[in-house]
Structures are given as structure tokens and as C-alpha cells.
């Protein structure tokens, strides 16, 4: 018998590469089921489970390209980036970047952004509810209380409009969407079993993303205010963040989580 | 029938899983269970679907407050020569701390090599080398969880040559060396036996003769698909997509007759029907369990009286 590590390495390659010869070369007992048939069952299970996992995480991509092409797309992704972890719900990191470089969908310039938004919504739903918050110091006296699930994303294309139209089943609205580049920022946070989306201006988006990345309020404001008068930048941040309903400006407390 | 208590490994404070039929809880039934709180002896879920602190885990926590819970893992890859993924194990351990399940289980299989994890339960050769590796991995998991786990016999579509022991003997050796228990999947016995050219009753007899009754802490029942191949062979696929077959129910009755009532799970994972259909499948298993529960009770009293 082969050492177990060698047997398992060959088995995995046989499944991923549809290599019946490699499987048949393992010390198999003669059986009623031919190795090619057995390999087909294992491949169907693996690729089917991964396609379904991606379909759950990327529902808008699935609706846009259709079930048959989605299966093809997911199989190509799996072959290039097989999963490395035991939780299917975590599979799909890198799918959007893969779409960006996948030649058969090169003309669908917006598809990678649609995947990015789907992915972020899925991951936001896996975070604690809105009541779990974290404080970010703005200065010595004031902090920003932000839901732990809150995140910001800059999209090049109107992926949010596409998602809304498909969720509503509104083909007319889908047809009216201008698919040319239109960079914009969104914030997302979890509320119960839903994910809330809100458009924010560019300076607010930069400020929030830098703050959430842990660089501090001063650095966040400096980047957000680049090429602008400080008063104008502060006004933009004030309007879309400080005055929003997804954060609270509070008297200073040490930075930590609350629930 | 053994008078020793079956392996339950119930954590402190957890509601024990009764020797009745429970139901495999899947996402499409979350809302129904939350709203209606239907009669069900217990639920079992795949922990891999609830590892985050998000909405799914909150739903499970809510359901778990009213029902005994079993966690049936699919991703620990206990047969991997490369060992157990510590990140995944820590996530499972964290969920166990939050949910305090009565039972925890995974499979007599492997899924991962370094850098790649396939979402399937792949077959292991029943060799002494594989036994050492599997026992080492089970020890690691049980130490991390602070409890015994149950190991389930999987469905297979091929078998290895040059093995040192049968599947039942391999499981028994694991029980003896690690203190784990066994989750006997009767549907998997039927599927594996058919696919490897063995009579299912002979296969079951091998399990029951190799394993002490007390080691079997849970039973799984499910439906499977049969596909007739051009060469005349029949391929059994463990798709959990139909009612429990008559042949599997018959094997199940043999098991219960032999070892006494055990917590028994109805699994249904593809083409998932209405909850009431699952409850109906559970009633079939409960009918078998009730036929032998009185016998078991009488025998326990007789054993106790005999000292």
C-alpha cells in the first residue's frame, strides 16, 4: 500500500484533473463500479458542492449569466483556485478577481464589480448584528461609534443598481441602467437578517475606509481632503457620515467593542 | 444487547439527545422552526454552516434554546495524513462553546491535502498506518473540544486493496484507542455494500460483530438514488434526496434489535421537502424505536436484578 500522504495527493489530483488513469493506478479492489464511474461521482459531488456554495454567495452573478454558464464559470474557478478550507461558506474569496481576468466574460466589464458587491453582502451578513459596535477616536474628546459589521466599498460600475433590478425582477429597470464606468462609494452594514446599503460621497467613502482600516482619524481625513479645501472635505464627511443613521458621534471613550 | 450506556459524551449543561428520531435541520426550514416550534425530538446541523457570528449562528442559537442539538461536522478531515486544520478545529470548538451541543460527530474519511480541501468525504484505506493517523487526529479534536466525538461510516464508491482490516474493525480499533464513539449510518452501509459488491446484510453483520453496542451513540437514516449503468451494474448514490428506502429501514430494525434504541437522525439534503415530510420520516423511525424500547427497558431491569 502507498503511504497515505501519497495516496491522498494522487486522489485529489485525480478528482481535480478528471484523471481516471491516476485513480486507477491506486491499489483499488476489483469492484462492481468502474474507477471512471466512481471518479465521476466524486467529481460531481466536489464541483457541484462548490458551484452551489458560489451560487449562494454570488446570487446576482448567477442571475446575470444564467445557471449553465455559472456552472462553467465556477468549475473554471475551482480548477484554478481549489478551496483550502473546510467551511464552504468561506469559499469564494478571489472569485471577483478571477472574473476580472476570465476571457469568456471580458466584455461584461461590470461583472467583477457585481461579484465584489455580492461577496461583501454575504460576508457582512456573517458579521455581528448592528447592535455590536466599535469606537474610533476622532480626537481627544469625541469618538465615532460604528457597527462592527459596517464596511465601505468603491465600485467602478453600477453593480448596486444591477442587483436591485434583478432582485426586483424588473427587466425594464435592468435595461435602463447605464453600464458605463461610474465610480461611487457604498457603505454596508448588517441589520437583523438583512444587509443595508447606502451610497455616500467620495470623500466620505475614503475617510471611512481608511478609518475602518485602522489608520486613525487624522490620516483618514488627510486622504479624504486631498486636493480640496479642508472645510469642503469636512462638510462632505459631516453630511454622509457624522449625520448619518449608521454611526453615532459620542463623547470620547477608549477604543473598544460594545454589544 | 449490551446493558452498557451508549456513548453520548454529553457536555455539562447540554440537553441530552434522546433515543428518538431527530431531524437534520437545513436552512430552508429555519423560518418554519422559528415560527412554529414544531414537535421534534432533536435537531442536527452541519457546524460548518454556522461558524461565523452572523445571522445563521443567531438563528441556530435561538432554535437550540428549545431543542437538543447535535453538531455533525463535515470538514475536520480526520483521515488526512497532513493532520487537522487547526483554524477549522478552533472555529468548531468555538461554536461548541457557544451552542453546547449534546453530540459532536464527523466522518471516517478525509477531504484535505496540504493547501487543498475538497468538499467530499473521501475513502481511506483500512491500514495500520491510516489507523495511527486517524487516531492521532481524533485525539487532537477530542482534546480541543474537551469531549468525545462520534465517527460515522461514510458511503464509498470504491474500495482499496491491500487493507489490514475491515471498516468495522477499523472503527472498533479507533473506539478502543481514542474513546470515541460510532455514528452508524445505515444508509451508507447499504450504499457502500452495493457499490463494492457486498451483500448489505453481510456488511451490517460485520459492523455489528466488530463493534461493541455501547460504542454506537447515534444512527443516521437517509434515502439514496440508484442508477443502472450500461454494463449492468447498479450505482448507488448517497444523495439524501428521497425517503428512507425499505431495505434501509429493514437494516435499521436489525440494528435496533441488536443494540437497542439509539438517537436516530433523518437526513435529507437535496430536493428538500416540507418539514412535515421529514417529520413523517421521523415517525417511521420512532415506530421501530418504540417496538424495542420496552424490550430494552425490561432487559435493563433484568440485568440490574441479576446484579
Short mmCIF file of C-alpha atoms in Angstrom, two decimals, chain A residues 1-5 7-8 27, chain B residues 79 81 108 123-135 159-171 173-174 177:
data_model
loop_
_atom_site.label_atom_id
_atom_site.label_comp_id
_atom_site.label_asym_id
_atom_site.label_seq_id
_atom_site.Cartn_x
_atom_site.Cartn_y
_atom_site.Cartn_z
CA UNK A 1 0.00 0.00 0.00
CA UNK A 2 1.19 3.50 -0.85
CA UNK A 3 1.97 5.81 2.07
CA UNK A 4 -1.30 7.53 2.97
CA UNK A 5 0.01 11.01 2.14
CA UNK A 7 -2.40 8.12 -1.91
CA UNK A 8 -4.30 11.23 -0.83
CA UNK A 27 -4.36 -0.01 -5.22
CA UNK B 79 -8.27 10.90 7.91
CA UNK B 81 -2.19 12.37 6.65
CA UNK B 108 -14.43 8.09 8.78
CA UNK B 123 -12.39 6.94 1.32
CA UNK B 124 -9.45 5.86 3.44
CA UNK B 125 -7.67 2.52 3.22
CA UNK B 126 -8.18 0.49 6.38
CA UNK B 127 -4.49 0.02 7.13
CA UNK B 128 -2.46 0.25 10.32
CA UNK B 129 -0.83 3.43 9.02
CA UNK B 130 -4.22 5.07 8.39
CA UNK B 131 -5.41 3.92 11.81
CA UNK B 132 -2.43 5.59 13.55
CA UNK B 133 -3.08 8.82 11.64
CA UNK B 134 -6.82 8.77 12.22
CA UNK B 135 -6.42 8.06 15.94
CA UNK B 159 -12.56 0.19 -2.03
CA UNK B 160 -8.84 -0.23 -1.59
CA UNK B 161 -6.89 -3.44 -1.88
CA UNK B 162 -4.07 -4.46 0.48
CA UNK B 163 -6.01 -3.45 3.62
CA UNK B 164 -5.21 -4.71 7.09
CA UNK B 165 -8.73 -4.82 8.49
CA UNK B 166 -12.44 -4.31 7.72
CA UNK B 167 -14.25 -0.99 8.19
CA UNK B 168 -15.92 -2.27 11.36
CA UNK B 169 -12.60 -3.48 12.78
CA UNK B 170 -11.02 -0.12 11.94
CA UNK B 171 -13.82 1.71 13.78
CA UNK B 173 -9.79 -0.02 16.94
CA UNK B 174 -10.49 3.72 16.96
CA UNK B 177 -7.61 3.65 21.26
#
